[in-house]
Coordinates of C-alpha atoms and ligand atoms in Angstrom, one line a residue:
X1 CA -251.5 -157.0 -30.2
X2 CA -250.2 -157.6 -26.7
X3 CA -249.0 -160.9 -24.9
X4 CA -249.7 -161.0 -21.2
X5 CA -247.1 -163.5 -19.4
X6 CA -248.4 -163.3 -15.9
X7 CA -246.6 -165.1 -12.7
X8 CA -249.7 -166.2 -10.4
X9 CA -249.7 -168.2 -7.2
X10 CA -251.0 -171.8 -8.0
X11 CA -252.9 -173.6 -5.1
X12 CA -253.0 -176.6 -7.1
X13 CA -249.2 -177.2 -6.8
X14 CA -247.4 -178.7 -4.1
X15 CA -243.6 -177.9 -4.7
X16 CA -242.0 -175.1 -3.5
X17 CA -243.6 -172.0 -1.8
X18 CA -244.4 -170.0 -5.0
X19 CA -245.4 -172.1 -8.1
X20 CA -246.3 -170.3 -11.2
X21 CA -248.1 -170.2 -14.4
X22 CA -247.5 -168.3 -17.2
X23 CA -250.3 -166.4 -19.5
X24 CA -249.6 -166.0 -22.9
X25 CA -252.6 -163.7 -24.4
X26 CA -253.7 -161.6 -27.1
X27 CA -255.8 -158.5 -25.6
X28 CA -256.2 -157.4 -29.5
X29 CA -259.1 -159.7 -31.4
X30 CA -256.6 -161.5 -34.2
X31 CA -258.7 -160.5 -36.9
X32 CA -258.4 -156.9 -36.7
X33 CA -255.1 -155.9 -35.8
X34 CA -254.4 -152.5 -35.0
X35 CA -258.1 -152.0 -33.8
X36 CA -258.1 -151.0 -30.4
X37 CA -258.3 -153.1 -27.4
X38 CA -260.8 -153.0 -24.8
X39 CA -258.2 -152.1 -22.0
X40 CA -260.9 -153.2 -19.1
X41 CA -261.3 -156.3 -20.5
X42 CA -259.4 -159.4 -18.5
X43 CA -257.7 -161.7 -20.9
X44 CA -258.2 -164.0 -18.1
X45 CA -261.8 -164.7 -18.8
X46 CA -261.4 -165.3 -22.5
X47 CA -260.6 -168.7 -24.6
X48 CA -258.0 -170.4 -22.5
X49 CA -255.8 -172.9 -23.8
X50 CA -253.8 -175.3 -21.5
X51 CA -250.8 -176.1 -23.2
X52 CA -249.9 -179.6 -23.3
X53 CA -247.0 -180.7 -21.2
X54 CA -244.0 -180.7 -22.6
X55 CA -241.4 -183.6 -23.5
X56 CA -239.6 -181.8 -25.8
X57 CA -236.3 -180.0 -25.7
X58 CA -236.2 -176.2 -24.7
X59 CA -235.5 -175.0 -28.3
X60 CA -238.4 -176.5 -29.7
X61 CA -240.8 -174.5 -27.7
X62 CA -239.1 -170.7 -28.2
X63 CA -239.8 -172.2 -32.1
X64 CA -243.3 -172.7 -31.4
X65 CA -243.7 -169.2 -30.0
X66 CA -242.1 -167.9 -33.2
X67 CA -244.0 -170.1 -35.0
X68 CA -247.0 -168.9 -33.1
X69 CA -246.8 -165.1 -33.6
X70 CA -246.2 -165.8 -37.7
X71 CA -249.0 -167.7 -37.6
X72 CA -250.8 -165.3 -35.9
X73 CA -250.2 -162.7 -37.9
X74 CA -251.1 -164.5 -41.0
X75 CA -254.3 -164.9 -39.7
X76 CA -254.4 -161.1 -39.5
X77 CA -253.1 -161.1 -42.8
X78 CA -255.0 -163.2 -45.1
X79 CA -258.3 -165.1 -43.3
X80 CA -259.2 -167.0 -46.2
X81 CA -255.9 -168.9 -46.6
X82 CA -255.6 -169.4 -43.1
X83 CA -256.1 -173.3 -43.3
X84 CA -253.1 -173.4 -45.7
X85 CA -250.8 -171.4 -44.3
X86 CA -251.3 -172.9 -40.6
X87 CA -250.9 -176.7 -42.0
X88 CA -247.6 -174.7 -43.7
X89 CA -246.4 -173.0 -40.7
X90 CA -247.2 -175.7 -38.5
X91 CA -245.1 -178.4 -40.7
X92 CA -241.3 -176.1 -40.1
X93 CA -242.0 -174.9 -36.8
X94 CA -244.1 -177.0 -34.0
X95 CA -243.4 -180.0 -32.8
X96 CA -244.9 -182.6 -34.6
X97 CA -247.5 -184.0 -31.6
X98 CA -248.5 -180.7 -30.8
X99 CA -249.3 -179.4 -34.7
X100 CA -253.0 -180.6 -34.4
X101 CA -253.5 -178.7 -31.1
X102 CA -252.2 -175.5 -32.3
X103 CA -254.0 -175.9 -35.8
X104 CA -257.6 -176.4 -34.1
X105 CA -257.0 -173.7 -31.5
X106 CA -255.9 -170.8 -34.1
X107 CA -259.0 -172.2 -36.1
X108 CA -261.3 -172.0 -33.3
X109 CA -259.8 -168.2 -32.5
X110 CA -260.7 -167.6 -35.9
X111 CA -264.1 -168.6 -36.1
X112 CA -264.8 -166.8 -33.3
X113 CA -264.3 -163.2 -35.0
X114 CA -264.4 -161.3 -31.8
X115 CA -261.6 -163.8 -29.9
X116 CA -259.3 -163.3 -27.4
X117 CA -257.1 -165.8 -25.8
X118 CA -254.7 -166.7 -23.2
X119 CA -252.1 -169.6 -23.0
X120 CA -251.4 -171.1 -19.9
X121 CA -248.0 -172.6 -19.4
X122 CA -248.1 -173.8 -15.8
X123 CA -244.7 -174.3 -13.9
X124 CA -244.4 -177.4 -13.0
X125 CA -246.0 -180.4 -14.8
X126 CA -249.7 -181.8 -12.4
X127 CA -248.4 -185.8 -13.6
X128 CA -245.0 -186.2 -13.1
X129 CA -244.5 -182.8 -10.7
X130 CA -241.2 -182.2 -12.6
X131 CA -240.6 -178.4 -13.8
X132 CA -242.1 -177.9 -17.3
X133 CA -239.6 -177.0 -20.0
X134 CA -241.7 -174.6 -21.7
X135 CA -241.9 -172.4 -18.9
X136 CA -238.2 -172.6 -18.8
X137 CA -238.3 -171.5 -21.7
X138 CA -240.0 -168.9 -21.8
X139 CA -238.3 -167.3 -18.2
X140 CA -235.1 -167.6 -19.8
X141 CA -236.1 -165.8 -22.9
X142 CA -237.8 -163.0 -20.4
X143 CA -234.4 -163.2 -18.4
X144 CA -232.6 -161.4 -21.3
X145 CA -235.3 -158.7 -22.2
X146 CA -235.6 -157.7 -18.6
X147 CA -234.8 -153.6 -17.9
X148 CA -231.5 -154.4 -16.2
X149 CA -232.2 -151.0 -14.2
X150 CA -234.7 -152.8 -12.2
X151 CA -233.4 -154.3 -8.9
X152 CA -234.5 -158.0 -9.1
X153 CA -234.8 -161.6 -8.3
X154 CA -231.8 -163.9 -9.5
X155 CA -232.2 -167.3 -9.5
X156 CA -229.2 -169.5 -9.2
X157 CA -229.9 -172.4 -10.9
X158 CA -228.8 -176.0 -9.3
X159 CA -226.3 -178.4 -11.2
X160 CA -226.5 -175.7 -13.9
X161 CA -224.1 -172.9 -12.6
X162 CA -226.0 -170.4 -14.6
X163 CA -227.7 -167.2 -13.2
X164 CA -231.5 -167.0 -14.4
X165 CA -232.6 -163.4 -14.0
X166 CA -236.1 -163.3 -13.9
X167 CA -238.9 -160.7 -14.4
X168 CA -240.0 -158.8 -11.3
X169 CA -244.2 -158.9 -10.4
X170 CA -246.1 -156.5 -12.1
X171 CA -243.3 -155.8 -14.3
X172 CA -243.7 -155.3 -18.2
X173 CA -241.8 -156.1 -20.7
X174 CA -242.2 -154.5 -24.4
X175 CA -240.7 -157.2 -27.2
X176 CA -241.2 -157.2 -30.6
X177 CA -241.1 -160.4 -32.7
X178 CA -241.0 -160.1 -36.7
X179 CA -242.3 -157.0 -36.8
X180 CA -245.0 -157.3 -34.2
X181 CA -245.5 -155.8 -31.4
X182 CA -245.8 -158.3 -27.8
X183 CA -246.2 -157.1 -24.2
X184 CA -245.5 -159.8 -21.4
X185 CA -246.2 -159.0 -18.0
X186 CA -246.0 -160.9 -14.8
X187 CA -248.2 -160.4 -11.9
X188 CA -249.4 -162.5 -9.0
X189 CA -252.9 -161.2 -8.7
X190 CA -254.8 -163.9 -9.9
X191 CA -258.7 -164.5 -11.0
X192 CA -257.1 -167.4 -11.7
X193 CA -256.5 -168.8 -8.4
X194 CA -260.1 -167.5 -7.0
X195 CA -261.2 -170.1 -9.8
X196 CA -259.1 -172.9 -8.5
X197 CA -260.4 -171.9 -4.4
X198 CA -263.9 -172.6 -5.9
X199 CA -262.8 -175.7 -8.3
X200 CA -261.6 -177.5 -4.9
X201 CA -265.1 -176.5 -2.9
X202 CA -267.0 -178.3 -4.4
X203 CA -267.8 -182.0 -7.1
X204 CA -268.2 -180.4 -10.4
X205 CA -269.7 -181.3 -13.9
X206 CA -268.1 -180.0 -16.7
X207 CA -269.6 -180.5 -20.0
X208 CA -267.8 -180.3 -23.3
X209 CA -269.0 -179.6 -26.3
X210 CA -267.4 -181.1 -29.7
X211 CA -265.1 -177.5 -30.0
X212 CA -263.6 -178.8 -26.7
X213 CA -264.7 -175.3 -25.4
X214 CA -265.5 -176.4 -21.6
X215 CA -269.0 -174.9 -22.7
X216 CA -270.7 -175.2 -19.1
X217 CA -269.4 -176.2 -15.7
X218 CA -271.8 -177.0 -12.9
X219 CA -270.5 -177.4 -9.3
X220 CA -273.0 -180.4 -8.2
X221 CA -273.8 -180.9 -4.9
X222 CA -274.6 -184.1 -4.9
X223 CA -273.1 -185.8 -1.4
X224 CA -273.6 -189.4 -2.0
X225 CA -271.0 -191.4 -0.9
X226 CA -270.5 -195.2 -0.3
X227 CA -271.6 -194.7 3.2
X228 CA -275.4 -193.6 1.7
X229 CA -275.3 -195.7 -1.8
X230 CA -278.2 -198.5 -1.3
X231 CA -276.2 -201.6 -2.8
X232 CA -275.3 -204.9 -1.8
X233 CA -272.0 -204.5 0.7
X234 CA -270.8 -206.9 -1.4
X235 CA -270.6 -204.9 -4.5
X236 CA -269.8 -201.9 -2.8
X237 CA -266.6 -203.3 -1.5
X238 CA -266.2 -204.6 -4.4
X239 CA -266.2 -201.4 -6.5
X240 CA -264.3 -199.5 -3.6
X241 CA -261.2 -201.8 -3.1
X242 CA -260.8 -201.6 -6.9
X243 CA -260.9 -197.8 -6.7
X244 CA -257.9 -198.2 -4.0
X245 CA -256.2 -200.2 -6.4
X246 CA -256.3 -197.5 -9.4
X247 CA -255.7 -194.8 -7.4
X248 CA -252.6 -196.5 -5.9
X249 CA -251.4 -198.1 -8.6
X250 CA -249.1 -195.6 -10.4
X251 CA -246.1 -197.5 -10.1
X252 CA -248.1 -200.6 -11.2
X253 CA -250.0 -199.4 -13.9
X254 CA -246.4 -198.4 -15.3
X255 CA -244.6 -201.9 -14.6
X256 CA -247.3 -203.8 -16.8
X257 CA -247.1 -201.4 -19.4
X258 CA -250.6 -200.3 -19.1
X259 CA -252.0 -196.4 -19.5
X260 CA -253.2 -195.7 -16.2
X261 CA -257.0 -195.7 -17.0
X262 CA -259.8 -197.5 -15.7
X263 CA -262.8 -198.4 -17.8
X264 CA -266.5 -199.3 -15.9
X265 CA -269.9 -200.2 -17.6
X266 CA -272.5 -199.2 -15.6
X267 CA -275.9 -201.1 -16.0
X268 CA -279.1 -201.3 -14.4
X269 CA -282.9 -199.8 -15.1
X270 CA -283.6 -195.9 -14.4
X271 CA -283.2 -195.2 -10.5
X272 CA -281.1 -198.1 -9.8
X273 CA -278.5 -195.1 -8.7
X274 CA -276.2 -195.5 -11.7
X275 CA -275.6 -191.5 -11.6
X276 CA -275.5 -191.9 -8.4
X277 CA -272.7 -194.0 -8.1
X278 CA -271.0 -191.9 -10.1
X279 CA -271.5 -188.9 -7.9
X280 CA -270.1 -191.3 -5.2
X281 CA -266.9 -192.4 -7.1
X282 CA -265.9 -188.8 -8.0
X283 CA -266.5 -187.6 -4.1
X284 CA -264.6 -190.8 -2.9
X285 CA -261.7 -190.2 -5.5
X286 CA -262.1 -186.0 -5.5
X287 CA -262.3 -186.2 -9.4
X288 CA -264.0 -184.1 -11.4
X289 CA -266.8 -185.7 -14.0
X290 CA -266.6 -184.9 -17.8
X291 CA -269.9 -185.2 -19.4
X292 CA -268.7 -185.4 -23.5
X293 CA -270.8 -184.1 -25.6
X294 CA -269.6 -186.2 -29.0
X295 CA -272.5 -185.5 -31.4
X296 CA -270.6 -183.1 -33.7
X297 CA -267.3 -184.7 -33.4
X298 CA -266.3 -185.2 -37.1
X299 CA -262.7 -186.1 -37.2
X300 CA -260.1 -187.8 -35.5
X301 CA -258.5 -185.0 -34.5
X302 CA -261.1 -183.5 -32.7
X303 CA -262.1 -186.5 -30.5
X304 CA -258.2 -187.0 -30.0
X305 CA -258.1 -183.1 -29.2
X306 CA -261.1 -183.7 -26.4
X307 CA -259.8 -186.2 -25.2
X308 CA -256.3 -185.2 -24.2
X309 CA -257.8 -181.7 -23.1
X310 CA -259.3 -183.7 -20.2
X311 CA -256.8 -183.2 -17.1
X312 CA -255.4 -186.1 -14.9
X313 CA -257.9 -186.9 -12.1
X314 CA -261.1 -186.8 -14.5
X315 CA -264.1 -189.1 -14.8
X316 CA -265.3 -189.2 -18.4
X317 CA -268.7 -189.9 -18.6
X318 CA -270.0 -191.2 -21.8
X319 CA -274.5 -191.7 -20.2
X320 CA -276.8 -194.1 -21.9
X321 CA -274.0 -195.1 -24.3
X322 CA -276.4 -197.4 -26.6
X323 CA -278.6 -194.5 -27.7
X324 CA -275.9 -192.0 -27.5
X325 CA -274.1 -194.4 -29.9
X326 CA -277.2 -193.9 -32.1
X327 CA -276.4 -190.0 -32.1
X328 CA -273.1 -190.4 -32.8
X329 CA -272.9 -192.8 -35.2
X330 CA -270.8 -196.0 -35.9
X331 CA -267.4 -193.7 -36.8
X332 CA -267.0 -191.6 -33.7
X333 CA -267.6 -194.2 -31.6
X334 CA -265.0 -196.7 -33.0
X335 CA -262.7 -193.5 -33.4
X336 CA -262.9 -193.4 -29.1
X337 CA -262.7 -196.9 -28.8
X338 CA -259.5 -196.7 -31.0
X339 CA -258.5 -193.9 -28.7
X340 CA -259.5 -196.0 -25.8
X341 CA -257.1 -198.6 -27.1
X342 CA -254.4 -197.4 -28.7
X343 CA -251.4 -195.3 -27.9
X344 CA -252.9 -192.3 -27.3
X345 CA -254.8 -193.6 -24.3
X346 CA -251.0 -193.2 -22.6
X347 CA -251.6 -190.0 -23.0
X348 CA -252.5 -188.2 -19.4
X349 CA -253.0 -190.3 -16.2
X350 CA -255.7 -191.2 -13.4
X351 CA -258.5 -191.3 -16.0
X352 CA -262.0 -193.1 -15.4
X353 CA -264.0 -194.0 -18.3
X354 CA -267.7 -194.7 -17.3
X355 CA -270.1 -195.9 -19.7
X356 CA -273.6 -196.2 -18.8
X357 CA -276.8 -198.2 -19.6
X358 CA -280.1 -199.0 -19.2
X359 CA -279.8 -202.4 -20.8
X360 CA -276.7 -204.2 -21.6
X361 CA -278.5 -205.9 -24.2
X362 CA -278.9 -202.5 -26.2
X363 CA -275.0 -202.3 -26.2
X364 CA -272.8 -203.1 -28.9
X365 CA -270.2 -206.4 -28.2
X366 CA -267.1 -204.0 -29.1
X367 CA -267.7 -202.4 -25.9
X368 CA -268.1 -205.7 -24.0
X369 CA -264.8 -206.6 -25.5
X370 CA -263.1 -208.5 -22.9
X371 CA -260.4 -206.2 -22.0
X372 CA -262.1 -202.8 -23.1
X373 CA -264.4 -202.3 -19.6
X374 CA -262.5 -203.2 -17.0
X375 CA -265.1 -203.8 -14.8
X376 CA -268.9 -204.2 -15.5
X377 CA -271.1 -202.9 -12.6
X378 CA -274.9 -204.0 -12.8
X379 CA -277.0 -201.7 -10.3
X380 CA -279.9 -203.5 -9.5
X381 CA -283.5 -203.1 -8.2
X382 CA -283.8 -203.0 -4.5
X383 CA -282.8 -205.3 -2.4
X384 CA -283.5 -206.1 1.2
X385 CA -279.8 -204.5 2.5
X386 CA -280.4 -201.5 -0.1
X387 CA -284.2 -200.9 1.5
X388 CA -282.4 -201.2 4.5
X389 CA -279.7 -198.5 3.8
X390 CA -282.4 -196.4 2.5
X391 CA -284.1 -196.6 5.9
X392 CA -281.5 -195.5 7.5
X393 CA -280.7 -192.7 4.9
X394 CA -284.4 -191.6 5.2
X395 CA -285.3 -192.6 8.4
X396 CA -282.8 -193.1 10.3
X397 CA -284.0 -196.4 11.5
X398 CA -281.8 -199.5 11.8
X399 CA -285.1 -201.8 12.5
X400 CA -288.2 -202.0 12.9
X401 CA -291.0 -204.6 13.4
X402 CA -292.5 -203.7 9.6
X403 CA -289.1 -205.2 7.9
X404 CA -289.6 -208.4 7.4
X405 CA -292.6 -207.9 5.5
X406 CA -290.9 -204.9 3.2
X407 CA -288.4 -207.8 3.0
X408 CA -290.9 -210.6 1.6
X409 CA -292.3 -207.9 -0.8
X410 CA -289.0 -206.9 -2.4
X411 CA -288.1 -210.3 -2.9
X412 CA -291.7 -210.6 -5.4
X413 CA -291.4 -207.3 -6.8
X414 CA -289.5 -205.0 -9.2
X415 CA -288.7 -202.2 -7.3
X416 CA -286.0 -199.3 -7.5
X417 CA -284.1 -197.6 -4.8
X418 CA -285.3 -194.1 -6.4
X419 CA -289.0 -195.2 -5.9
X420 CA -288.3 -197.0 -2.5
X421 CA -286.3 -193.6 -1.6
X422 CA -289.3 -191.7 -2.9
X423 CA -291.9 -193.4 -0.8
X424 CA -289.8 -193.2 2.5
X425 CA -289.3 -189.5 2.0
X426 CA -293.3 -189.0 2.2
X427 CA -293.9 -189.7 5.8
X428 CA -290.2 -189.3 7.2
X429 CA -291.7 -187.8 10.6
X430 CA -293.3 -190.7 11.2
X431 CA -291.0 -194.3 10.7
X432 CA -294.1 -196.6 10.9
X433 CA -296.4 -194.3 8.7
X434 CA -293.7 -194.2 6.2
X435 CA -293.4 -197.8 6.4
X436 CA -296.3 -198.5 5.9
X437 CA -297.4 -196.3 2.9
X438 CA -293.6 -198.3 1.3
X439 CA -295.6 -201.8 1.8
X440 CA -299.3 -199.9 0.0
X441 CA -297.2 -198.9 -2.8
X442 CA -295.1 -202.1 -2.8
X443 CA -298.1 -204.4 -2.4
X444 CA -299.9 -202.3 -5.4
X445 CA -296.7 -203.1 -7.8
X446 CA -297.7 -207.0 -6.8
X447 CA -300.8 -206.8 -8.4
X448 CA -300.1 -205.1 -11.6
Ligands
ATP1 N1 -278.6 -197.2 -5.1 C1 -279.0 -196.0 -4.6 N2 -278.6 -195.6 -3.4 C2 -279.1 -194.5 -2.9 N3 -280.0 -193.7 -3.5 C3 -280.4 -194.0 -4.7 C4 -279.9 -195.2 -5.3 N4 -280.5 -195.3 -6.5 C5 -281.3 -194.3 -6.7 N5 -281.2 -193.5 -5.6 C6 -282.0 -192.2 -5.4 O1 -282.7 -192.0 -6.6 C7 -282.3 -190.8 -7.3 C8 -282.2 -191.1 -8.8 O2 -281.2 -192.1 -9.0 P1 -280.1 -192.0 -10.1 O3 -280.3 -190.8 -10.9 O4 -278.8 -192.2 -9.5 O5 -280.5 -193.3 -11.0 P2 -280.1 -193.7 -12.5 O6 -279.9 -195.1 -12.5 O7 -278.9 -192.9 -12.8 O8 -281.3 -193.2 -13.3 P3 -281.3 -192.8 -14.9 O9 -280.9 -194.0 -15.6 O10 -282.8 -192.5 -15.1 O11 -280.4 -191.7 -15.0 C9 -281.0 -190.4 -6.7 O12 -280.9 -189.1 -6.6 C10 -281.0 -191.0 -5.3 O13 -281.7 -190.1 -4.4

């Protein structure tokens, strides 16, 4: 079994000119120790685990790494008393808050027979940008291993007066822990950071499955913004100058005592733009969007576990809530209202919650709890500004003699932006032709 620790460059952080993260790995599948290792095979591609953020003292974490390697190799040891001796293991060693994490990863790692994993300890904290203490940790711990041969970096730590010697890139270090056999290593190339280049290009879609393995992420390219949504300016301002607000208000959110979360209900028929709003918020915000899938989630646990695995800056989108609710069942989904409620939800910052229907009828009242959705946005059919936003969209027209009758029609009929859209899009070389063929189809909608 080998541990990879590896030192990469980390675009995502601002302090400093080198942030780091640290990969903790097996390159040896847990069930068959002493089997041999695919050496071309990058740990970096396998079952990654972000740690969560530390608030606990130093000492707590080397525990958990001792902790970790016992339990690993009791894993190796005995598979069938596994459950047992991780619930064990877990009770003396890790930190309380964190014992559910580490039980449901092992257990996932276990499952999957032919696993491989990394940790990811990340330098500095992405909410509170303070250095985390695991990573501290575990630099000090390399600091006494390293081959004092070397020529290398020393660190003088501020207000500490301590020297932190630390490993030198693509250095490796040979430990052993209990018997077993570790390798840490620090590099700077990074796959890693190739990843994070192409997580900034672009508004992505990450879907989770219930084993909180991201199981498929989808870079959308979907530009909608507020400039293009077709909504009444009204609501539009509404919805952006409370999106100003949330994203501002850190230090707020914190003086009332309140997790920094926002919670909107989204209404309105199919093509009223309801995903497409959401596509606009994330762009407007540069969030990514979570799409949750919670139809085997069986425990507390695991929805907690889901939940927190979602980083700061997410949109959680929970689509067509009244029949997913349906799928779900009455459990899970008081279990994420709890979570939605309770203490946990002060777990992790800058998170959206969007629920989304096509009738707010269909929904249950706990979710129209005053106080559960912060805001309740309905997106409805076509109105005479939307048409007119549309045009321009479409057209690029700002007027034309054929609007005022597109606006007496709208005003009689049931019409949404996605089938206005779709009839301007028919004829878009020519503005009166498409006009025109929008009042046929209109006018038709009149008579049924
Ligand atoms: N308000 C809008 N502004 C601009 N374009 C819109 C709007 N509503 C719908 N559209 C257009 O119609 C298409 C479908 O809309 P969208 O998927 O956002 O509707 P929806 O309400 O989410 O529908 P569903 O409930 O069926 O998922 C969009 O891709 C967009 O091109």
């Amino acid at each position: 079994m080998a541990f990879f620790y590896m030192k990469m460059m980390n675009s995502e952080c601002t302090h400093g000119s080198n942030p780091s993260r640290l990969f903790l790995g097996t390159s040896t599948p847990l069930n068959s120790l002493g089997s041999n290792p695919n050496p071309n095979r990058s740990p970096i591609n396998k079952n990654r685990v972000q740690i969560p953020h530390a608030s606990h003292r130093a000492s707590s974490y080397v525990a958990s790494f001792a902790a970790f390697a016992m339990l690993t190799r009791s894993v190796a040891n005995d598979v069938l008393t596994v459950g047992k001796e991780l619930r064990t293991l877990a009770d003396e060693f890790i930190p309380r808050e964190y014992q559910d994490y580490y039980i449901h990863e092992m257990k996932k790692i276990i499952r999957n027979k032919d696993s491989e994993f990394i940790i990811v300890i990340d330098e500095y904290q992405a909410q509170s940008n303070t250095t985390d203490e695991m990573y501290q940790a575990v630099e000090t711990y390399l600091g006494t291993k390293v081959n004092e041969s070397c020529i290398r970096k020393v660190n003088v730590c501020k207000n500490k007066e301590t020297l932190a010697i630390t490993m030198n890139e693509d250095e490796e270090i040979i430990d052993e822990y209990d018997g077993i056999q570790v390798k840490w290593r620090s590099t700077t190339k990074t796959e890693r950071s190739d990843e994070i280049k192409a997580e900034e290009s672009g508004l992505k879609l990450h879907m989770i499955d219930a084993d909180y393995h991201e199981s498929k992420t989808v870079i959308i390219d979907n530009p909608m913004t507020f400039k293009t949504l077709a909504i009444e300016p009204e609501l539009k301002k509404m919805i952006m100058e409370d999106l100003n607000n949330f994203k501002d208000g850190k230090e707020y959110y914190r003086r009332i005592g309140k997790a920094w979360k926002r919670g909107y209900l989204v209404y309105g028929s199919s093509g009223t733009g309801k995903s497409s709003l959401i596509a606009c918020m994330a762009n407007y915000l540069n969030y990514n969007i979570y799409d949750i899938d919670l139809t085997d989630v069986d425990s507390d646990s695991q929805l907690k576990n889901i939940l927190l695995e979602m980083p700061s800056k997410s949109i959680l989108v929970f689509e067509d809530f009244d029949q997913l609710k349906n799928q779900i069942g009455e459990k899970t989904c008081s279990r994420l209202f709890n979570f939605m409620d309770g203490i946990w939800s002060c777990c992790g910052e800058e998170r959206i919650f969007i629920f989304t229907t096509k009738s707010i009828n269909a929904l249950d009242p706990t979710l129209l709890r005053p106080g559960r959705m912060d805001m309740h946005i309905h997106m409805s059919y076509c109105t005479f500004s939307a048409f007119k936003q549309l045009a321009f969209n479409y057209l690029e027209l700002e007027d034309h003699r054929l609007f005022k009758r597109v606006e007496e029609l709208l005003q009689s009929v049931n019409a949404t932006p996605a089938e206005v859209a779709g009839e301007l899009m028919k004829y878009k070389k020519d503005v009166t032709m498409s006009l025109e063929k929008l009042i046929a189809y209109l006018e038709k909608k009149t008579r049924l």
